[in-house]
XYZ file of C-alpha atoms in Angstrom:
766
model
C 119.219 76.835 37.068
C 119.344 80.606 36.837
C 116.054 82.416 36.674
C 115.029 84.279 33.563
C 114.904 88.027 34.187
C 112.522 89.023 31.389
C 108.826 89.658 31.979
C 106.587 86.596 31.884
C 102.998 86.726 30.819
C 100.574 83.965 31.714
C 98.935 82.362 28.684
C 95.293 83.269 28.412
C 95.420 85.949 31.128
C 94.787 88.868 28.809
C 98.402 89.908 28.877
C 98.664 90.694 32.589
C 102.219 90.835 33.869
C 103.088 88.225 36.474
C 106.232 87.586 38.513
C 109.130 88.500 36.167
C 111.231 85.686 37.626
C 108.829 82.943 36.561
C 110.135 80.638 33.823
C 108.658 80.891 30.357
C 107.107 77.942 28.551
C 110.282 77.651 26.509
C 112.329 77.490 29.738
C 110.140 74.692 31.085
C 110.214 72.715 27.846
C 113.991 73.102 27.595
C 114.505 71.907 31.179
C 112.279 68.848 30.609
C 114.096 67.973 27.370
C 117.535 68.339 28.948
C 116.661 66.598 32.246
C 114.354 63.639 31.488
C 115.311 61.994 34.802
C 114.360 65.111 36.801
C 111.181 66.261 35.115
C 108.625 66.003 37.900
C 106.724 69.005 39.259
C 108.854 69.092 42.393
C 112.123 69.010 40.443
C 110.968 71.741 38.053
C 109.941 73.961 40.958
C 113.308 73.403 42.635
C 115.248 74.108 39.444
C 113.553 77.495 39.021
C 113.472 78.239 42.792
C 109.688 78.474 42.868
C 107.999 78.621 46.263
C 104.582 79.318 47.741
C 102.157 80.822 45.252
C 104.642 80.385 42.408
C 104.273 76.606 42.782
C 100.514 76.961 42.310
C 101.230 78.973 39.156
C 103.573 76.214 37.964
C 100.957 73.529 38.587
C 98.390 75.461 36.535
C 100.908 76.146 33.779
C 101.941 72.476 33.495
C 98.292 71.389 33.398
C 97.581 73.923 30.642
C 100.589 72.731 28.653
C 99.349 69.148 28.991
C 95.867 70.124 27.808
C 97.425 71.812 24.779
C 99.453 68.707 23.963
C 102.826 70.315 24.660
C 103.538 67.896 27.513
C 102.491 64.446 28.631
C 102.710 62.950 32.104
C 103.649 59.381 32.841
C 104.811 57.882 36.116
C 104.939 61.343 37.737
C 107.376 62.527 35.096
C 106.611 65.134 32.459
C 107.974 64.815 28.951
C 107.445 66.125 25.464
C 105.016 64.051 23.329
C 107.060 61.437 21.528
C 109.933 61.773 24.007
C 111.789 58.625 25.018
C 112.389 57.486 28.612
C 115.951 57.458 29.994
C 116.112 53.664 29.512
C 114.487 52.328 26.334
C 114.264 49.175 24.234
C 115.399 50.067 20.697
C 115.596 48.357 17.323
C 118.717 49.219 15.311
C 117.532 49.513 11.725
C 120.173 51.364 9.687
C 123.400 53.376 9.587
C 123.933 57.075 9.011
C 126.190 58.624 6.388
C 129.222 58.227 8.663
C 128.531 54.589 9.425
C 126.995 55.167 12.860
C 124.057 53.064 13.982
C 120.498 54.437 13.924
C 117.723 53.033 16.111
C 114.076 53.684 16.908
C 111.783 52.574 19.759
C 110.926 48.884 19.628
C 107.272 49.731 20.181
C 105.510 52.888 18.993
C 104.188 55.260 21.638
C 100.505 56.041 21.990
C 100.920 59.505 20.475
C 100.747 60.028 16.769
C 103.551 61.713 14.862
C 107.069 60.868 13.705
C 108.959 58.183 15.620
C 112.058 59.702 17.301
C 115.405 58.444 16.045
C 118.376 57.541 18.231
C 122.019 57.717 17.199
C 123.859 54.859 18.928
C 127.227 55.938 20.241
C 130.038 53.665 21.358
C 132.174 53.939 24.435
C 135.879 54.481 24.029
C 137.745 51.262 23.534
C 134.709 49.343 22.315
C 134.145 48.233 18.759
C 130.957 49.135 16.909
C 130.319 45.430 16.199
C 129.059 44.906 19.762
C 125.661 45.812 18.283
C 124.604 45.935 14.670
C 121.764 46.518 12.264
C 118.849 44.219 13.107
C 119.646 43.978 16.816
C 117.211 44.816 19.591
C 119.025 46.546 22.433
C 118.447 48.076 25.818
C 120.009 51.536 25.815
C 120.393 54.618 27.964
C 118.928 57.489 25.995
C 119.983 61.144 26.117
C 118.505 64.175 24.325
C 120.861 65.191 21.532
C 122.427 68.641 21.536
C 122.940 68.467 17.770
C 119.840 70.037 16.232
C 120.688 68.761 12.731
C 120.724 65.041 13.529
C 118.581 62.498 15.417
C 116.743 63.822 18.461
C 118.522 61.389 20.804
C 121.809 59.629 21.329
C 121.958 56.264 23.033
C 124.484 54.030 24.752
C 123.875 50.281 24.505
C 123.507 48.575 27.872
C 122.636 45.129 26.582
C 122.035 43.366 23.278
C 119.307 41.017 24.428
C 117.666 39.827 21.263
C 120.131 39.036 18.498
C 118.267 39.052 15.205
C 119.531 37.167 12.228
C 118.431 38.062 8.751
C 116.720 34.686 8.606
C 112.969 34.282 8.201
C 110.755 31.274 8.880
C 108.780 29.285 6.363
C 107.665 25.802 5.349
C 109.614 23.996 2.642
C 107.385 22.882 -0.248
C 108.271 20.732 -3.265
C 106.116 21.474 -6.305
C 105.062 18.984 -8.998
C 107.564 20.409 -11.489
C 110.416 19.668 -9.067
C 110.982 23.270 -7.977
C 111.034 24.390 -4.358
C 109.159 27.112 -2.558
C 109.086 28.544 0.940
C 105.519 28.995 2.183
C 105.500 32.054 4.459
C 104.462 31.891 8.119
C 104.190 35.662 8.490
C 101.283 37.563 6.972
C 103.452 40.155 5.214
C 106.187 37.763 4.130
C 106.332 36.916 0.393
C 106.666 33.441 -1.045
C 110.312 32.549 -1.755
C 112.048 30.360 -4.343
C 114.813 27.941 -3.291
C 117.243 26.426 -5.778
C 118.575 22.886 -5.383
C 122.029 24.137 -4.382
C 120.533 26.011 -1.436
C 118.129 23.303 -0.252
C 120.370 22.137 2.630
C 118.637 18.696 2.840
C 115.218 20.212 3.618
C 112.240 17.992 2.835
C 108.573 18.612 2.038
C 106.781 19.956 5.087
C 109.894 20.982 7.023
C 109.768 24.186 9.045
C 112.970 25.961 8.001
C 114.947 29.120 8.596
C 115.931 30.749 5.317
C 118.027 33.734 4.334
C 116.576 35.906 1.558
C 118.998 36.465 -1.330
C 119.279 39.383 -3.699
C 116.175 39.627 -5.860
C 116.247 39.814 -9.623
C 114.152 42.187 -11.679
C 111.503 39.558 -12.399
C 109.920 36.651 -10.544
C 109.703 35.714 -6.890
C 112.549 36.558 -4.492
C 115.061 33.776 -3.856
C 116.373 32.314 -0.584
C 118.676 29.667 0.829
C 117.855 27.275 3.667
C 119.968 27.907 6.755
C 118.495 25.415 9.182
C 115.756 22.788 9.428
C 113.760 23.478 12.596
C 111.456 20.452 12.407
C 108.510 18.977 10.557
C 105.279 20.948 10.367
C 103.394 17.637 10.541
C 104.529 16.884 14.077
C 102.692 17.782 17.272
C 103.458 21.213 18.729
C 104.667 22.478 15.359
C 102.383 25.526 15.487
C 103.833 26.821 18.754
C 107.302 26.044 17.405
C 106.699 28.659 14.713
C 105.975 31.331 17.326
C 108.949 30.267 19.445
C 111.361 30.707 16.549
C 109.659 33.764 15.073
C 109.976 35.618 18.395
C 113.319 34.034 19.320
C 112.014 32.721 22.622
C 114.704 30.687 24.419
C 113.266 27.180 24.772
C 116.276 24.891 25.215
C 118.097 25.146 28.531
C 121.915 25.315 28.307
C 123.753 22.369 29.814
C 125.199 24.565 32.556
C 121.676 25.486 33.678
C 120.481 21.871 33.691
C 123.561 20.747 35.635
C 122.990 23.441 38.229
C 119.324 22.483 38.565
C 120.088 18.788 38.967
C 122.733 19.525 41.596
C 120.294 21.519 43.751
C 119.480 19.976 47.128
C 116.178 20.261 49.013
C 115.988 23.146 51.465
C 116.354 22.467 55.177
C 114.543 23.879 58.199
C 117.563 25.996 59.160
C 116.608 29.664 59.456
C 112.914 28.952 58.866
C 109.749 28.827 60.913
C 108.140 25.383 60.982
C 104.650 25.711 59.458
C 104.301 22.095 58.366
C 101.240 21.515 60.574
C 99.331 24.502 59.202
C 96.754 23.111 56.699
C 97.627 25.297 53.730
C 96.082 24.103 50.444
C 96.832 24.773 46.778
C 93.925 25.569 44.437
C 94.904 25.520 40.757
C 93.700 24.412 37.314
C 93.373 20.618 37.123
C 96.229 20.344 34.598
C 98.702 22.532 36.540
C 102.158 20.984 36.925
C 103.728 23.549 39.234
C 102.078 24.950 42.339
C 103.634 28.141 43.659
C 100.914 29.442 46.011
C 99.005 27.980 48.954
C 96.330 29.612 51.118
C 94.765 29.377 54.554
C 92.290 31.568 56.478
C 90.736 31.755 59.920
C 88.651 34.201 61.975
C 90.569 36.875 63.859
C 90.223 36.055 67.580
C 91.177 39.596 68.610
C 88.198 41.230 70.360
C 89.301 44.576 68.943
C 88.621 43.297 65.416
C 85.108 41.797 65.492
C 84.233 39.986 62.270
C 87.801 40.296 61.048
C 89.847 37.532 59.427
C 93.444 36.368 59.170
C 94.564 35.341 55.670
C 97.805 33.475 55.018
C 99.395 33.176 51.587
C 102.520 31.031 51.192
C 104.614 31.289 48.020
C 107.314 28.890 46.800
C 110.769 30.040 47.918
C 112.433 30.109 44.491
C 115.122 32.533 45.694
C 116.636 29.767 47.826
C 117.484 27.759 44.689
C 118.035 30.504 42.096
C 120.902 32.624 43.413
C 122.090 35.904 41.833
C 124.627 35.522 39.002
C 124.129 31.749 38.837
C 123.510 30.022 35.500
C 119.893 29.490 36.586
C 119.514 33.185 37.354
C 121.019 34.386 34.076
C 118.777 32.088 32.046
C 115.694 33.052 34.063
C 116.339 36.743 33.356
C 116.964 35.954 29.693
C 113.544 34.282 29.488
C 111.830 36.773 31.782
C 108.751 34.613 32.232
C 107.208 31.316 31.267
C 105.303 31.250 27.964
C 102.025 29.339 27.771
C 100.825 27.838 24.498
C 97.780 25.579 24.046
C 100.086 22.635 23.311
C 103.132 23.299 25.508
C 104.752 25.498 28.127
C 108.157 27.095 27.715
C 109.142 27.422 31.396
C 111.329 30.098 32.930
C 113.043 27.481 35.111
C 113.954 23.816 34.484
C 111.490 21.166 35.659
C 113.816 20.070 38.464
C 113.189 23.490 40.031
C 109.702 24.445 38.804
C 107.900 21.092 39.027
C 109.876 19.457 41.827
C 111.904 21.356 44.426
C 109.809 24.545 44.349
C 106.387 23.123 43.577
C 104.203 23.052 46.710
C 103.307 19.400 46.337
C 100.660 17.775 48.475
C 102.087 16.126 51.594
C 105.713 17.145 50.906
C 107.793 19.643 52.890
C 108.627 22.709 50.800
C 110.340 26.053 51.559
C 108.179 29.158 51.189
C 107.940 32.880 51.810
C 104.637 33.554 53.540
C 102.601 36.626 54.397
C 99.982 36.670 57.150
C 97.441 39.477 56.684
C 94.825 40.850 59.055
C 91.581 42.327 57.695
C 88.712 44.180 59.331
C 85.115 43.062 58.828
C 84.853 45.696 56.058
C 87.740 44.119 54.149
C 90.316 46.774 55.027
C 93.831 45.424 55.568
C 94.966 46.334 59.084
C 98.430 44.818 59.014
C 100.680 42.057 57.706
C 103.851 40.156 58.538
C 106.279 38.178 56.364
C 107.862 34.858 57.304
C 110.373 32.441 55.800
C 108.938 29.009 56.494
C 108.896 25.314 55.816
C 105.357 24.195 54.915
C 103.522 21.070 53.813
C 100.466 21.366 51.574
C 97.470 19.600 53.097
C 95.832 19.049 49.711
C 96.087 19.796 46.025
C 92.655 20.930 44.840
C 91.363 22.162 41.505
C 89.159 25.241 41.238
C 86.198 23.080 40.247
C 86.848 20.621 43.076
C 86.972 23.336 45.765
C 83.906 25.076 44.351
C 81.928 21.815 44.203
C 82.670 21.181 47.881
C 81.376 24.633 48.864
C 78.308 24.094 46.671
C 77.439 20.892 48.542
C 79.221 18.289 46.384
C 82.417 17.379 48.277
C 84.523 14.397 47.209
C 86.865 12.120 49.140
C 89.653 14.709 49.180
C 87.734 17.953 49.689
C 85.167 16.521 52.147
C 87.474 16.211 55.190
C 88.703 19.791 54.582
C 85.297 21.383 54.061
C 84.595 22.713 57.569
C 88.160 23.268 58.780
C 89.804 24.733 55.660
C 87.449 25.507 52.782
C 84.574 27.257 54.569
C 86.964 29.590 56.453
C 88.561 30.427 53.092
C 85.197 31.371 51.591
C 84.224 33.348 54.694
C 87.483 35.284 54.425
C 86.830 35.894 50.734
C 83.420 37.371 51.525
C 85.225 39.836 53.821
C 87.889 40.710 51.244
C 85.202 41.122 48.615
C 83.710 43.978 50.657
C 87.047 45.722 50.537
C 87.311 45.147 46.785
C 83.848 46.586 46.206
C 84.741 49.650 48.259
C 87.999 50.035 46.298
C 86.162 49.816 42.954
C 88.802 48.430 40.569
C 88.076 48.452 36.848
C 85.489 45.750 36.092
C 85.665 44.840 32.400
C 83.488 41.959 31.197
C 85.746 40.179 28.698
C 85.397 36.386 28.825
C 88.528 34.298 28.290
C 88.532 31.309 25.944
C 90.521 28.123 26.196
C 91.517 25.864 23.317
C 91.088 22.130 23.899
C 93.401 20.081 21.696
C 93.148 16.554 20.310
C 96.003 14.081 20.915
C 97.504 15.010 17.527
C 97.807 18.665 18.561
C 94.947 19.994 16.413
C 91.955 21.893 17.782
C 89.128 19.844 19.242
C 86.978 22.709 20.529
C 87.110 26.162 22.073
C 85.413 26.689 25.421
C 84.723 29.580 27.791
C 85.539 28.200 31.263
C 83.037 29.270 33.929
C 84.193 32.079 36.216
C 83.878 30.522 39.688
C 84.109 32.080 43.132
C 87.113 29.799 43.627
C 88.931 31.728 40.870
C 87.960 35.071 42.380
C 89.019 33.956 45.872
C 92.550 33.042 44.791
C 92.796 36.164 42.647
C 91.855 38.489 45.512
C 94.143 36.694 47.988
C 97.052 37.062 45.544
C 96.296 40.759 44.927
C 96.370 41.459 48.658
C 99.627 39.519 49.062
C 101.170 41.572 46.239
C 100.050 44.793 47.923
C 101.518 43.647 51.238
C 104.852 42.897 49.557
C 105.060 46.383 48.042
C 104.058 48.042 51.322
C 106.553 46.007 53.353
C 109.434 46.889 51.031
C 108.528 50.564 50.954
C 108.342 50.613 54.760
C 111.861 49.168 54.873
C 113.111 51.607 52.202
C 114.067 48.618 50.101
C 114.245 49.165 46.292
C 112.002 46.846 44.288
C 110.330 46.285 40.927
C 106.733 47.529 40.908
C 103.943 46.330 38.671
C 102.506 49.609 37.437
C 99.505 50.519 35.307
C 99.260 54.183 34.406
C 96.002 56.047 33.846
C 94.883 56.464 30.215
C 96.845 59.108 28.342
C 95.194 62.445 27.573
C 95.014 61.507 23.890
C 93.222 58.249 24.670
C 90.911 59.983 27.128
C 89.870 62.474 24.470
C 89.348 59.717 21.896
C 87.192 57.795 24.371
C 85.285 60.964 25.266
C 84.435 61.573 21.581
C 83.297 57.989 21.139
C 81.081 58.025 24.225
C 79.574 61.332 23.114
C 78.355 59.578 19.951
C 76.375 57.271 22.280
C 75.171 60.266 24.337
C 77.342 59.207 27.286
C 79.467 61.886 28.929
C 82.945 61.580 30.379
C 84.059 64.489 32.552
C 86.878 66.766 31.402
C 89.725 67.916 33.574
C 89.271 65.746 36.662
C 91.653 62.838 37.158
C 89.930 59.700 35.965
C 89.254 56.830 38.352
C 88.241 53.230 37.563
C 84.867 53.903 39.242
C 84.012 56.364 36.447
C 84.572 53.652 33.857
C 82.564 51.194 35.940
C 79.572 53.542 35.982
C 79.745 53.785 32.197
C 79.964 49.991 31.877
C 77.017 49.559 34.251
C 74.966 52.012 32.196
C 75.347 49.952 29.009
C 75.075 46.530 30.696
C 72.441 44.434 28.961
C 72.171 46.781 25.977
C 73.340 46.393 22.379
C 76.293 48.670 23.155
C 77.616 46.586 26.068
C 80.276 44.652 24.145
C 81.245 47.703 22.114
C 81.790 49.942 25.129
C 83.747 47.237 26.970
C 86.065 46.918 23.972
C 86.612 50.669 23.590
C 87.223 51.174 27.313
C 89.770 48.343 27.204
C 91.555 49.971 24.250
C 91.742 53.263 26.114
C 93.819 51.727 28.902
C 97.583 51.944 29.177
C 99.690 48.798 29.166
C 100.826 47.434 32.519
C 104.611 47.190 32.815
C 107.361 46.670 35.379
C 109.220 49.691 36.716
C 111.483 50.722 39.565
C 109.509 53.941 40.020
C 105.957 53.597 41.340
C 102.878 55.300 39.877
C 100.344 52.821 41.263
C 98.052 50.437 39.447
C 95.148 52.250 37.791
C 93.126 49.164 36.833
C 93.229 47.666 40.324
C 92.925 51.137 41.891
C 95.912 50.517 44.152
C 98.612 52.958 45.212
C 101.347 50.350 45.350
C 101.537 46.910 43.813
C 104.346 44.409 43.200
C 104.266 40.913 41.726
C 105.188 38.505 44.522
C 103.011 35.422 44.072
C 104.446 33.615 41.003
C 108.263 33.412 41.206
C 108.301 30.048 39.389
C 107.053 31.690 36.192
C 107.925 35.429 36.497
C 111.340 36.954 37.110
C 109.730 40.097 38.561
C 108.401 38.031 41.473
C 111.837 36.529 42.080
C 113.276 40.054 42.398
C 110.570 40.941 44.943
C 111.320 37.749 46.916
C 115.002 38.657 47.076
C 114.106 42.183 48.179
C 111.916 40.791 50.993
C 114.718 38.476 52.106
C 117.094 41.436 52.308
C 114.577 43.763 53.990
C 113.666 41.211 56.684
C 117.181 39.746 57.030
C 115.920 36.261 56.181
C 119.260 35.078 54.794
C 122.246 35.771 52.562
C 120.423 35.037 49.292
C 118.579 38.352 49.025
C 118.877 41.346 46.715
C 122.395 42.772 46.606
C 123.337 46.407 46.127
C 124.664 45.740 42.619
C 121.301 44.138 41.776
C 119.447 47.196 43.103
C 121.452 49.397 40.745
C 120.236 47.300 37.787
C 116.527 47.375 38.638
C 115.729 49.934 35.941
C 117.463 47.782 33.340
C 115.812 44.591 34.615
C 112.377 46.254 34.563
C 112.772 47.174 30.899
C 113.999 43.674 30.012
C 111.187 41.757 31.700
C 108.567 44.153 30.350
C 109.889 43.381 26.859
C 109.906 39.600 27.423
C 106.328 39.809 28.701
C 105.207 41.568 25.502
C 107.129 38.984 23.482
C 105.319 36.150 25.245
C 101.903 37.761 24.755
C 102.512 38.209 21.021
C 103.719 34.621 20.612
C 100.758 33.194 22.529
C 98.255 35.256 20.526
C 99.787 34.311 17.165
C 99.773 30.614 18.079
C 96.063 30.735 18.869
C 95.431 32.479 15.532
C 97.340 29.770 13.658
C 95.594 26.917 15.448
C 92.144 28.339 14.762
C 92.999 29.135 11.127
C 94.180 25.561 10.635
C 91.014 24.292 12.336
C 88.796 26.290 9.952
C 90.825 25.692 6.771
C 88.353 23.014 5.613
C 85.351 25.309 6.077
C 85.966 27.872 3.338
C 82.696 29.356 1.971
C 80.813 28.554 5.181
C 78.933 31.268 7.071
C 79.666 32.294 10.664
C 78.300 34.658 13.277
C 80.925 37.269 14.097
C 81.497 40.516 15.931
C 83.478 43.486 14.623
C 86.598 43.640 16.814
C 88.546 46.343 14.992
C 87.987 49.116 12.469
C 90.731 50.609 10.275
C 90.975 52.620 7.070
C 91.694 49.384 5.222
C 88.704 47.405 6.490
C 87.212 45.507 9.405
C 88.593 42.916 11.788
C 85.930 40.414 12.793
C 86.025 38.057 15.753
C 84.376 34.649 15.707
C 83.101 34.445 19.315
C 82.810 30.676 19.131
C 86.539 30.352 18.429
C 88.071 33.553 19.809
C 89.971 34.203 16.566
C 90.113 37.227 14.256
C 89.879 37.593 10.502
C 89.891 40.524 8.108
C 87.279 42.058 5.796
C 88.844 44.390 3.175
C 87.016 47.693 2.720
C 86.793 47.003 -1.011
C 84.408 44.100 -0.323
C 81.855 46.036 1.715
C 79.473 46.947 -1.107
C 78.517 49.686 -3.555
C 78.701 52.618 -1.154
C 81.911 54.540 -0.531
C 83.049 53.942 3.055
C 84.863 56.533 5.154
C 86.791 55.762 8.329
C 85.309 57.574 11.342
C 88.042 57.229 13.939
C 86.083 58.810 16.803
C 83.197 56.348 16.479
C 85.370 53.365 15.484
C 83.274 52.919 12.354
C 83.264 52.764 8.555
C 80.403 54.947 7.326
C 78.885 54.939 3.840
C 79.239 58.360 2.209
C 75.848 58.242 0.449
C 73.707 56.200 2.833
C 75.044 57.229 6.228
C 74.904 53.535 7.162
C 77.933 51.521 8.098
C 79.714 49.138 10.405
C 80.922 49.925 13.941
C 83.181 48.281 16.467
C 81.162 45.746 18.458
C 78.480 45.158 15.769
C 77.236 41.587 15.347
C 77.451 40.510 11.703
C 77.189 37.407 9.571
C 80.291 36.658 7.521
C 81.483 34.145 4.944
C 84.977 32.657 5.132
C 86.707 33.240 1.782
C 90.348 32.376 2.332
C 92.580 30.826 5.002
C 96.366 30.910 5.387
C 96.872 28.499 8.321
C 100.607 28.994 8.749
C 100.223 32.758 8.877
C 97.132 32.543 11.098
C 95.250 34.730 8.605
C 91.615 34.489 7.490
C 89.738 36.655 5.001
C 85.984 37.132 5.210
C 83.199 39.008 3.499
C 80.331 40.599 5.409
C 76.867 39.278 4.528
C 74.938 41.594 6.864
C 73.609 44.915 5.610
C 75.140 48.105 7.040
C 73.043 49.826 9.692
C 72.287 53.429 10.554
C 74.854 54.463 13.162
C 74.012 56.532 16.244
C 74.694 60.211 15.637
C 75.312 59.859 11.897
C 74.078 62.747 9.789
C 74.481 64.305 6.383
C 76.567 67.060 7.897
C 79.115 64.435 8.890
C 79.297 63.177 5.334
C 79.498 66.680 3.887
C 82.415 67.417 6.169
C 84.146 64.284 4.949
C 83.383 64.773 1.241
C 86.707 66.397 0.509
C 88.481 63.532 2.252
C 86.432 61.041 0.241
C 87.438 62.663 -3.052
C 91.039 62.571 -1.936
C 90.761 58.888 -1.052
C 89.174 58.113 -4.437
C 92.291 59.471 -6.132
C 94.513 57.334 -3.927
C 95.996 54.257 -5.570
C 96.806 52.463 -2.348
C 95.274 48.959 -2.292
C 92.642 48.259 0.313
C 91.670 51.919 0.814
C 89.116 52.454 -1.949
C 85.674 50.970 -1.552
C 83.867 49.263 -4.398
C 81.764 51.860 -6.274
């Protein structure tokens, strides 16, 4: 790019003239907008021919532009706030005046402001009907040169989530003989169905319906398209989430035929590890076992106190070949989805629970990594192997832990000295390395729903966090690191698991919140997990502990899959790739194929045409992961709401888990489920939303409710199918740290404005 010849003046330098060939801010912003794929510091410097001291100037200028909000940095690429990546998941929502398709990002970015629009263009020779309104698509996105229209144009790469106009509901027959559709979504209205549009649906059926044109008066009408099943049957609650999120759950016949035709792997081309006493350690109800472990002291005199750790992972790539029916369906699903009452697997049971599962006493193919650690827990080296193994034992976490704690049973007892103790000794070594690395240590207990035989909730428990869990977790992390390092060393493209540092906007929001608790967070310096850990340690054991853990969690970016590496902030690792669960994650299968290619283990590795699609695949599997998380969360909400439906008007202990302008979200710790408290029910004071402190503050009293507060609530209303519960707070508001009259005076104008607002749920009761 040609240099600008006009004088450049550095911002904030008092007007001093600098190198006249330096680009202006407008030049830099224009280059970044026009070249989203080449917007790193190095590429910008090259484009403007900046060398030596000019590069230092550029670094300072880019940092200043980030601080001012003109730029954001993500995955070593700079972009304008609100800018879209070159490959994006979009929802097509409308057409423009000329009939062209308009789309917007499937998920909003962290930054506030208008959502950028994308004009979908078609390639010559293709009809517009390849994608339509309501579709979710993967598209290549380009900045638009037309300043009067949408900011971007896009070209559809794949339509991967066809959306019908249908909605889900439960068919109800009223006493007067009329029919209604009870909604399963919180924002969905009740619908009326006429006899002609019933389509043989019966009371209690879960149905797909198409909304019809609505008249001027009365409820909207609909017609039944399909009967999904009865809501009275087991697993009906997860069935709602499966259909609502369009999760593929029935394998095509071609996939099942291919799975049934698969033959067990042979020893050809593999090392024979069948005598090595690898063991699997999993939950007691696990059906597939894709990882096995073994450890021993390092006998090398040059590594005193060191250990050798071996992790063997099921060789799924041997059975699931590129472009096969199994492969296409696995990519379509992206990952297995885990509900309290069922699992929707990525692969058929013939593959996941039989041929690939590392069953006790049976020969199974595997990809294995042998890692060498120093006594301080630092990884000194690793090697990958394609092997045939035989699991010496299938153990549960509790079973292995009991043996170490002095309570071995008939299965774990014979393995205690030869297998289990060396594993725990190796873990103690790896733990030193973890402590030195200082990953983010959030204290957020996980809950598990125990169901009755009829599929309803029996109880909710918090499983104990055992050393056995931590051992397997740390072994798997190190195996994932080794996979990424090995592929990088071989210059082999792969899919990384990345977790970016918190955005500048989230850092500033967190900084303001911590300041209200008189806790400082440094400006300017690049944040590290250790800084968060020191903050968490400072509040440990105090009333603010849960609150600060929640806010720190909310400040974090979302982990995704990507071809380009930026490291994993939460784990504090420079490179990280998912390798250890190919039975349930497509990302791991890609990494396995890459390792096979890099180490020349066979002909079933990653092909060049697959490498060219890694960016597309990364976007797809990141989207299916988010889809699975949403479906799993909604199913838990529905199960708990159904469980508590008979306890309306009872009182519960709760914790405030979210604060919005409309009210409070409260979490019932005993059940791990959320409900809502409208702001209008909070009392006689007028409550103002304080975003920085995550609080609703009374205008007159200065007292209020803050994220993390423990409160007593009464359950007022339950909508089981929607997973929604409404509560009222019984506890009195409390004086919040840092609240003052000056705060309320500064918000008085906002309060008067809100009083005039007619939006429901915003005004407090006066």
